[in-house]
Amino acid sequence: MAGNSSTPGATVTSRALALLGAFDEHHRRLTLTELADRAGLPMPTAHRLVGELVAWGALARNTSGEYAVGWRLWDIGLLAPVQTGLREVASPYLHDLYGATLATVHLAVRDGTDVLYVDRLAGHASVPVVSSVGSRLPMHATGVGKVLLAHAPLEVQHAVLADLSRITPYTITQPGLLRRQLAKVLRDGYASTTEEMSLGACSLAVPIRRGPDVVAALGMVLPSLKDRARLVGALQVAARGIGRSLG
Amino acid sequence: MAGNSSTPGATVTSRALALLGAFDEHHRRLTLTELADRAGLPMPTAHRLVGELVAWGALARNTSGEYAVGWRLWDIGLLAPVQTGLREVASPYLHDLYGATLATVHLAVRDGTDVLYVDRLAGHASVPVVSSVGSRLPMHATGVGKVLLAHAPLEVQHAVLADLSRITPYTITQPGLLRRQLAKVLRDGYASTTEEMSLGACSLAVPIRRGPDVVAALGMVLPSLKDRARLVGALQVAARGIGRSLG
DNA sequence: CGACGCGCTTCCGTTCAGTGGAAGACTGGG
DNA sequence: CCCAGTCTTCCACTGAACGGAAGCGCGTCG
């Protein structure tokens, strides 16, 4: 992981944020040593900063001395989605879609160069699904990711195309091929993946527009892409409905 | 509000956190000037810190130049409740309780000297309910708050008792009276309020225990406290179930 | 049309908060 | 008992953070 490469010249704020960023789905509880290591800080520095974060409620220390994310961060974080209204508006459409298709349905936005899963309805299908609400995945290997990437600013596209990590044998790692696919996504109005993120899982996704801007993507995970026309149609109807409700 | 009392001696971290803390339910979008004012910082300082927070994704700047909480904070914040498992475990019990009583049902934890509402099922009853998921209320004027306060460390009790703000004419503002009520809460195993937070709304609440520790509170809002025995019973059954499921 | 007010951004010399190596405390295990 | 690992405290040096002041861009009013 990060290793302790105590970058000098980093601001205090960036260091405090690095400590918060040390937590993720797979690292929900960390010791001070792990925190210092993952944030690339010397221990005394990490110790002091973590102390401040705990005092404020951004982090919490449990009885066994480990640190975890605190409630204060949770309730402030809640303001992010509420303020766009996206989740609330999309919720009924996700349920409708699920009812009509019985597939796992996803709502995602782009944040930086990641896809961020904002909401999800899990089908009981036997398809492996790696995403969960709040998780981040690379854009080049997911349906919603390709949709959001196709509509992203050029600088973001360049950054993503420059680093296409392999996840399965079918993951697209050639910039040229992905670029052509993105063009096709713009033409067709939807994106698809075939086992690029997870073996045995395919996906379809369409953009959600608020006026002319693509603000999110709607996707589903499937065992295969047969019946694609009907499913894309259903996705587009829902996406248009959500976009309209967003005003 | 805060006013600009540029407290010298404050650490950089505490200032950055103060900027995050400037956002709440009623202030989801703020201009730089408002942020600087609410955090008590001079504008140039706020400007620099906000820039760093935006670069990291803790805040986002929308097209009209205002700032809002960013997705990055949302997804890290999600790790707080997930890591305790409280919401997931309690969810079915909340639904059962709602089904059995048709009252607005609440799940809350203590964070510092506030009650933090972690989950909620809103009844369509005509009772005014001021809480929502993620909101913070004072402990002395809510049912769940009294429960959590009664089981809180002494230092927390002292801090709360020292500052009993009046919210309605029925809010308890005398430390002695509240202290006696808290003792009764410990004896009886439940707390109640009568229009102390909001006119026309009463409440009942019970503690949720994980082993010997009180980790949360379960409450309901009602138009009156008649039938209290049955309702407290239902709450206690649910609370015990949740506690057991928490392991 | 120019002057003004307002919110935001940049500049830069001063200074004090932050730094991190080193040493000390605590804990558990062999 | 000692040692290894983790956490906490200390403190003298230093460069990052500070914030007053000045500059910018824009809409508004006289």
XYZ file of C-alpha atoms (C1' of nucleotides) in Angstrom:
554
model
C 0.000 0.000 0.000
C 0.945 3.631 0.502
C 4.063 3.005 2.544
C 5.542 5.759 4.674
C 6.993 8.143 2.147
C 6.504 11.197 4.391
C 6.010 13.621 1.493
C 7.365 16.942 2.717
C 5.575 20.048 1.577
C 2.172 18.476 2.065
C -0.261 20.769 3.820
C -1.724 19.940 7.173
C -5.161 19.743 5.622
C -4.075 17.293 2.963
C -2.541 15.142 5.664
C -5.680 15.147 7.748
C -7.667 14.217 4.645
C -5.186 11.478 3.821
C -5.975 9.993 7.203
C -9.691 9.989 6.426
C -8.946 8.512 3.024
C -7.133 5.625 4.669
C -10.534 4.143 5.470
C -12.435 2.234 2.823
C -14.784 -0.712 2.506
C -12.034 -3.173 3.247
C -10.408 -1.110 5.981
C -13.123 -0.003 8.357
C -11.014 -0.284 11.479
C -7.376 0.732 11.575
C -4.735 0.993 14.270
C -2.674 4.127 14.598
C 0.278 2.400 12.956
C -1.828 1.323 9.969
C -3.262 4.811 9.663
C 0.166 6.410 9.716
C 1.388 3.922 7.154
C -1.570 4.195 4.796
C -1.570 7.991 4.955
C 2.210 8.097 4.539
C 2.814 10.042 7.746
C 5.297 9.667 10.589
C 3.619 8.267 13.666
C 3.834 11.318 15.921
C 2.222 13.416 13.221
C -0.502 10.878 12.619
C -1.035 10.642 16.355
C -1.611 14.342 16.744
C -3.861 14.715 13.714
C -5.910 11.649 14.571
C -6.367 13.092 18.037
C -7.891 16.202 16.537
C -10.116 14.222 14.213
C -11.383 12.154 17.118
C -11.997 15.233 19.241
C -14.160 16.634 16.502
C -16.026 13.389 15.839
C -14.694 12.638 12.376
C -13.101 9.494 13.737
C -13.933 7.398 16.767
C -11.766 5.183 18.865
C -13.319 1.957 20.035
C -12.613 0.102 23.237
C -9.872 -2.000 21.701
C -7.958 1.116 20.665
C -8.665 0.889 16.951
C -9.982 3.827 14.993
C -13.076 3.933 12.816
C -15.065 6.573 10.975
C -17.210 8.615 13.349
C -20.877 9.545 13.236
C -20.112 13.180 12.640
C -18.740 12.374 9.230
C -21.766 10.236 8.480
C -24.316 12.915 9.138
C -22.413 15.584 7.230
C -21.858 13.147 4.381
C -25.610 12.591 4.148
C -25.947 16.175 2.953
C -24.161 15.351 -0.300
C -26.813 13.184 -1.950
C -29.720 14.960 -0.312
C -28.605 18.180 -1.845
C -28.846 16.793 -5.375
C -32.077 14.928 -4.693
C -30.892 12.199 -7.033
C -31.436 9.233 -4.742
C -34.905 10.281 -3.654
C -36.070 10.962 -7.170
C -34.575 7.805 -8.622
C -35.747 5.424 -5.925
C -39.194 4.603 -7.332
C -37.781 4.153 -10.821
C -35.222 1.685 -9.514
C -38.009 -0.311 -7.914
C -40.050 -0.270 -11.111
C -37.053 -1.407 -13.123
C -36.326 -4.166 -10.711
C -39.919 -5.278 -10.808
C -39.878 -5.383 -14.597
C -36.517 -7.138 -15.021
C -35.568 -8.826 -11.722
C -31.976 -7.811 -12.400
C -29.673 -6.012 -9.979
C -30.174 -2.310 -10.678
C -27.634 0.451 -10.102
C -27.580 4.210 -9.808
C -24.121 5.750 -10.109
C -22.373 9.090 -10.512
C -18.886 10.046 -11.558
C -16.631 11.426 -8.856
C -13.205 12.313 -10.186
C -12.036 9.308 -12.180
C -14.148 6.744 -10.314
C -17.677 5.498 -10.594
C -19.439 5.936 -7.309
C -22.440 3.692 -6.648
C -25.112 5.849 -5.117
C -27.927 3.345 -4.853
C -28.571 -0.263 -5.645
C -31.325 -2.826 -5.668
C -29.897 -6.324 -5.483
C -31.644 -9.107 -7.325
C -31.412 -12.619 -5.898
C -30.052 -13.715 -9.252
C -26.974 -15.902 -9.338
C -24.891 -13.166 -10.939
C -21.816 -12.015 -9.026
C -22.114 -8.311 -8.215
C -19.132 -6.531 -6.744
C -20.558 -3.074 -6.203
C -22.415 -1.840 -3.153
C -23.817 1.496 -2.097
C -20.889 3.826 -1.468
C -18.324 1.737 -3.284
C -16.063 3.039 -6.009
C -15.061 1.092 -9.095
C -12.918 1.925 -12.107
C -14.834 3.499 -14.967
C -13.421 1.413 -17.792
C -14.740 -1.897 -16.562
C -18.352 -1.129 -15.710
C -21.401 -0.243 -17.769
C -22.291 2.844 -15.787
C -18.623 3.770 -15.835
C -18.436 3.712 -19.618
C -21.557 5.849 -19.882
C -20.227 8.418 -17.445
C -16.781 8.376 -19.028
C -18.196 8.899 -22.507
C -19.867 12.079 -21.263
C -16.980 13.239 -19.048
C -14.630 16.153 -19.786
C -11.675 15.284 -22.007
C -9.121 15.658 -19.239
C -10.926 13.005 -17.227
C -11.040 10.698 -20.249
C -7.311 11.136 -20.782
C -6.562 10.379 -17.151
C -8.658 7.216 -17.236
C -7.405 6.010 -20.609
C -3.848 6.383 -19.382
C -4.318 3.790 -16.683
C -6.535 0.867 -17.677
C -5.963 -1.749 -15.010
C -6.767 -5.379 -15.831
C -9.402 -6.935 -13.592
C -10.556 -9.999 -15.516
C -9.166 -11.524 -18.709
C -11.912 -9.628 -20.553
C -11.215 -6.185 -19.107
C -10.470 -3.665 -21.826
C -6.930 -2.423 -21.330
C -6.215 -0.972 -24.786
C -6.904 2.785 -24.895
C -7.759 2.679 -28.613
C -10.409 0.012 -28.201
C -11.998 1.763 -25.244
C -12.003 5.084 -27.074
C -13.901 3.495 -29.958
C -16.380 1.970 -27.520
C -16.962 5.347 -25.881
C -17.753 6.853 -29.268
C -20.237 4.051 -29.826
C -21.793 4.719 -26.426
C -22.441 8.314 -27.477
C -23.991 7.156 -30.766
C -26.126 4.319 -29.370
C -27.125 5.993 -26.099
C -26.148 3.010 -23.969
C -23.093 1.032 -22.863
C -22.519 -2.645 -22.178
C -19.862 -4.821 -20.582
C -19.231 -8.551 -20.858
C -17.355 -10.034 -17.926
C -14.998 -7.058 -17.850
C -15.400 -6.465 -14.124
C -16.425 -9.853 -12.847
C -16.588 -13.250 -14.550
C -20.139 -14.343 -15.254
C -21.553 -10.812 -15.120
C -22.603 -8.616 -18.026
C -24.123 -5.176 -17.768
C -26.105 -2.507 -19.587
C -26.229 1.184 -18.711
C -27.735 4.458 -19.920
C -27.127 8.111 -19.046
C -29.456 10.201 -16.865
C -29.757 13.764 -18.080
C -30.756 16.914 -16.280
C -31.338 19.185 -19.198
C -28.343 18.734 -21.499
C -25.958 17.508 -18.772
C -25.367 13.878 -17.909
C -25.529 13.844 -14.119
C -25.667 10.123 -13.400
C -26.028 6.713 -14.961
C -28.515 3.905 -14.556
C -27.367 0.335 -15.043
C -28.215 -3.313 -14.562
C -26.200 -6.475 -14.099
C -27.198 -9.602 -15.992
C -25.990 -13.145 -16.635
C -25.995 -12.472 -20.395
C -26.842 -9.738 -22.868
C -29.645 -11.527 -24.670
C -32.872 -9.548 -24.798
C -30.712 -6.440 -24.806
C -33.115 -4.333 -26.868
C -35.988 -4.649 -24.411
C -33.774 -4.050 -21.382
C -32.094 -0.990 -22.857
C -35.552 0.318 -23.660
C -36.662 -0.137 -20.070
C -33.519 1.562 -18.812
C -34.019 4.513 -21.121
C -37.620 4.995 -20.086
C -36.589 5.035 -16.430
C -33.612 7.327 -17.060
C -35.796 9.780 -18.915
C -38.312 9.702 -16.083
C -35.636 10.403 -13.507
C -34.185 13.216 -15.586
C -37.595 14.790 -15.954
C -38.250 14.562 -12.205
C -34.924 16.245 -11.484
C -36.273 19.323 -13.211
C -24.557 32.557 14.167
C -20.840 32.039 14.601
C -19.699 35.469 13.534
C -16.076 36.055 12.550
C -14.199 35.795 15.796
C -11.011 34.486 14.159
C -9.917 32.493 17.192
C -6.127 32.567 17.161
C -4.319 29.460 18.283
C -6.743 27.180 16.509
C -5.055 24.397 14.606
C -5.271 24.115 10.847
C -7.119 20.849 11.210
C -9.714 22.317 13.515
C -10.260 25.118 11.022
C -10.721 22.741 8.148
C -13.173 20.756 10.248
C -14.972 23.932 11.225
C -15.557 24.525 7.524
C -17.100 21.085 7.145
C -19.159 21.725 10.254
C -20.566 24.867 8.686
C -22.861 22.648 6.632
C -26.011 21.272 8.167
C -29.562 20.365 7.203
C -30.525 23.993 6.821
C -27.305 25.086 5.148
C -26.594 22.666 2.344
C -25.150 25.245 0.005
C -22.915 28.048 1.180
C -20.923 30.784 -0.498
C -17.318 31.356 0.452
C -18.307 34.371 2.509
C -20.904 32.392 4.437
C -18.434 29.586 5.006
C -15.785 31.958 6.308
C -18.329 33.596 8.567
C -19.852 30.386 9.938
C -16.443 28.846 10.551
C -15.153 32.049 12.096
C -12.253 32.401 9.671
C -10.868 35.328 7.704
C -11.738 35.028 4.020
C -8.271 34.359 2.637
C -7.808 31.525 5.095
C -11.200 30.045 4.308
C -10.457 30.407 0.624
C -7.241 28.410 0.859
C -8.654 25.668 3.065
C -11.834 25.319 1.030
C -9.666 24.980 -2.061
C -7.908 22.014 -0.513
C -11.149 20.430 0.600
C -12.578 20.758 -2.906
C -9.423 19.312 -4.467
C -9.786 16.263 -2.282
C -13.516 15.873 -2.855
C -14.748 16.695 0.631
C -16.559 19.689 -0.795
C -17.799 20.410 -4.293
C -18.356 23.675 -6.032
C -21.398 23.901 -8.230
C -21.830 25.940 -11.367
C -23.159 28.974 -9.540
C -20.030 29.145 -7.387
C -21.599 27.885 -4.183
C -20.070 25.096 -2.156
C -21.747 21.888 -1.019
C -20.679 18.662 0.623
C -18.928 16.349 -1.847
C -19.477 12.688 -2.638
C -16.166 11.716 -1.144
C -17.392 12.616 2.302
C -20.611 10.716 1.691
C -18.971 7.444 0.851
C -16.472 7.626 3.687
C -19.247 8.603 6.061
C -21.176 5.491 5.086
C -18.475 3.432 6.745
C -19.519 4.725 10.171
C -22.884 2.984 10.499
C -21.888 -0.016 8.428
C -19.081 -0.730 10.784
C -21.410 -1.046 13.766
C -24.069 -2.942 11.831
C -26.711 -1.155 13.874
C -28.879 0.082 11.028
C -28.921 -3.217 9.176
C -29.740 -5.213 12.267
C -32.403 -2.831 13.502
C -34.198 -2.306 10.209
C -36.583 -5.285 10.367
C -37.444 -4.509 13.984
C -38.319 -0.942 13.074
C -40.665 -2.231 10.404
C -42.280 -4.673 12.814
C -42.740 -1.937 15.385
C -44.244 0.378 12.842
C -46.584 -2.340 11.676
C -47.729 -2.995 15.241
C -48.167 0.621 16.328
C -48.390 2.844 13.201
C -46.343 5.446 15.080
C -43.211 7.175 13.792
C -40.334 4.993 14.962
C -36.770 6.167 15.643
C -33.345 4.648 16.034
C -30.803 6.989 17.607
C -27.307 7.021 19.093
C -25.488 9.493 21.264
C -22.669 11.415 19.630
C -20.984 13.779 22.034
C -23.774 15.723 23.737
C -26.311 15.321 20.907
C -28.807 12.681 19.923
C -28.117 11.578 16.381
C -31.032 10.021 14.489
C -29.673 7.042 12.642
C -32.843 5.674 11.117
C -36.490 6.512 11.053
C -39.803 5.170 9.816
C -42.296 7.968 9.446
C -45.932 7.300 10.208
C -48.545 9.300 8.328
C -49.928 10.295 11.689
C -50.773 13.924 12.296
C -48.031 14.281 14.884
C -45.343 16.859 14.181
C -41.952 15.153 13.974
C -38.870 17.313 13.756
C -36.178 14.662 13.431
C -34.936 13.098 10.230
C -32.195 10.651 9.414
C -28.861 12.330 10.086
C -30.292 15.149 12.179
C -29.078 16.072 15.628
C -31.291 17.176 18.486
C -30.582 18.117 22.103
C -30.712 15.205 24.513
C -32.821 16.793 27.222
C -35.924 17.283 25.098
C -36.341 13.930 23.364
C -37.251 10.459 24.557
C -34.291 8.731 22.973
C -32.107 11.559 24.261
C -33.163 11.028 27.876
C -32.507 7.312 27.582
C -29.056 7.851 26.120
C -28.273 10.593 28.624
C -29.301 8.453 31.564
C -26.752 5.861 30.466
C -24.041 8.342 29.429
C -20.802 9.020 31.332
C -21.101 11.570 34.131
C -19.048 14.188 32.331
C -21.505 14.122 29.452
C -24.433 14.441 31.859
C -22.812 17.419 33.522
C -22.195 19.102 30.196
C -25.800 18.617 29.110
C -27.351 19.577 32.432
C -25.343 22.781 32.400
C -27.057 24.011 29.269
C -30.743 23.105 29.042
C -32.085 25.247 26.248
C -35.818 25.948 26.117
C -37.552 24.741 22.972
C -41.245 24.670 23.913
C -42.966 25.914 27.070
C -42.829 22.329 28.321
C -39.117 21.741 27.772
C -37.375 20.788 30.996
C -34.843 23.475 31.794
C -34.237 22.794 35.493
C -31.206 20.568 36.054
C -32.650 19.128 39.251
C -35.877 18.010 37.625
C -34.084 16.438 34.689
C -31.649 14.657 36.994
C -34.572 13.121 38.859
C -36.153 12.056 35.573
C -32.939 10.399 34.475
C -32.842 8.389 37.692
C -36.413 7.300 36.990
C -35.434 6.296 33.450
C -32.785 3.976 34.882
C -35.308 2.487 37.304
C -38.203 2.079 34.869
C -36.191 1.111 31.816
C -37.876 3.669 29.567
C -38.175 7.430 29.065
C -41.026 9.649 27.953
C -41.521 13.235 26.863
C -44.644 15.350 26.678
C -44.451 18.202 24.178
C -40.925 19.031 25.331
C -39.511 19.147 21.814
C -42.528 19.941 19.714
C -46.078 20.917 20.670
C -48.546 18.118 20.098
C -45.922 15.393 20.179
C -45.164 12.940 22.976
C -42.602 10.178 22.899
C -41.492 6.936 24.488
C -38.029 5.406 24.269
C -36.023 2.448 25.541
C -32.321 1.573 25.538
C -30.718 -0.944 23.177
C -27.997 -2.959 24.874
C -25.073 -4.840 23.443
C -24.095 -6.917 26.408
C -24.031 -4.506 29.364
C -23.477 -1.350 27.288
C -26.238 0.894 26.016
C -25.263 1.510 22.394
C -28.405 3.101 21.018
C -32.016 3.948 21.784
C -35.283 3.038 20.170
C -38.149 5.479 20.334
C -41.576 6.386 18.999
C -43.498 9.623 18.614
C -47.169 9.735 19.545
C -50.043 12.198 19.890
C -50.470 11.157 23.533
C -49.083 8.754 26.107
C -52.201 6.702 26.646
C -51.684 2.983 26.181
C -48.143 3.556 27.363
C -47.745 0.114 28.948
C -48.403 -1.794 25.741
C -46.202 0.477 23.656
C -43.270 0.354 26.072
C -43.621 -3.413 26.035
C -43.435 -3.492 22.248
C -40.405 -1.198 22.296
C -38.630 -3.362 24.837
C -39.232 -6.536 22.899
C -37.809 -4.935 19.772
C -34.845 -3.415 21.643
C -33.991 -6.756 23.182
C -34.192 -8.401 19.751
C -31.858 -5.834 18.251
C -29.421 -6.165 21.127
C -29.368 -9.917 20.742
C -28.775 -9.659 16.996
C -25.855 -7.300 17.598
C -24.105 -10.151 19.389
C -20.729 56.403 -18.422
C -18.190 56.310 -14.344
C -18.215 55.418 -9.488
C -19.402 52.335 -6.077
C -20.243 48.025 -3.499
C -19.723 43.319 -3.088
C -17.764 38.819 -3.320
C -13.879 36.495 -4.653
C -8.870 35.879 -5.502
C -3.901 36.771 -5.152
C 0.192 38.545 -2.916
C 3.839 38.434 0.437
C 6.582 39.415 4.843
C 6.060 37.763 9.542
C 5.615 34.403 12.944
C 4.095 30.715 15.403
C 2.004 26.152 14.733
C 3.521 22.009 12.967
C 7.189 18.811 12.584
C 9.439 14.385 13.507
C 13.637 12.245 15.660
C 14.380 10.540 19.944
C 13.236 8.870 24.197
C 9.774 7.146 27.419
C 5.549 4.284 28.693
C 2.791 0.471 28.273
C 1.475 -4.290 26.959
C 1.762 -8.946 25.967
C 4.437 -13.042 24.853
C 8.224 -16.107 25.139
C 12.808 -11.340 33.271
C 13.619 -9.184 28.796
C 12.377 -8.056 24.354
C 9.430 -6.570 20.430
C 5.698 -4.065 19.094
C 2.600 -0.272 19.627
C 1.477 3.932 21.401
C 2.486 8.488 23.644
C 5.156 12.519 25.066
C 8.851 15.886 24.520
C 11.017 19.833 22.486
C 14.099 22.853 19.489
C 14.029 24.073 14.709
C 11.827 25.712 10.585
C 8.995 26.480 6.751
C 3.933 26.280 6.202
C 0.118 28.913 7.426
C -1.601 33.413 8.376
C -4.236 37.472 7.247
C -3.989 42.565 6.105
C -3.887 44.817 2.034
C -4.424 45.341 -2.625
C -6.328 43.712 -7.109
C -10.057 41.785 -9.967
C -14.678 41.105 -12.133
C -19.311 42.101 -12.111
C -23.693 44.080 -11.436
C -26.014 48.358 -9.897
C -27.092 52.861 -8.958
C -26.644 57.795 -9.576
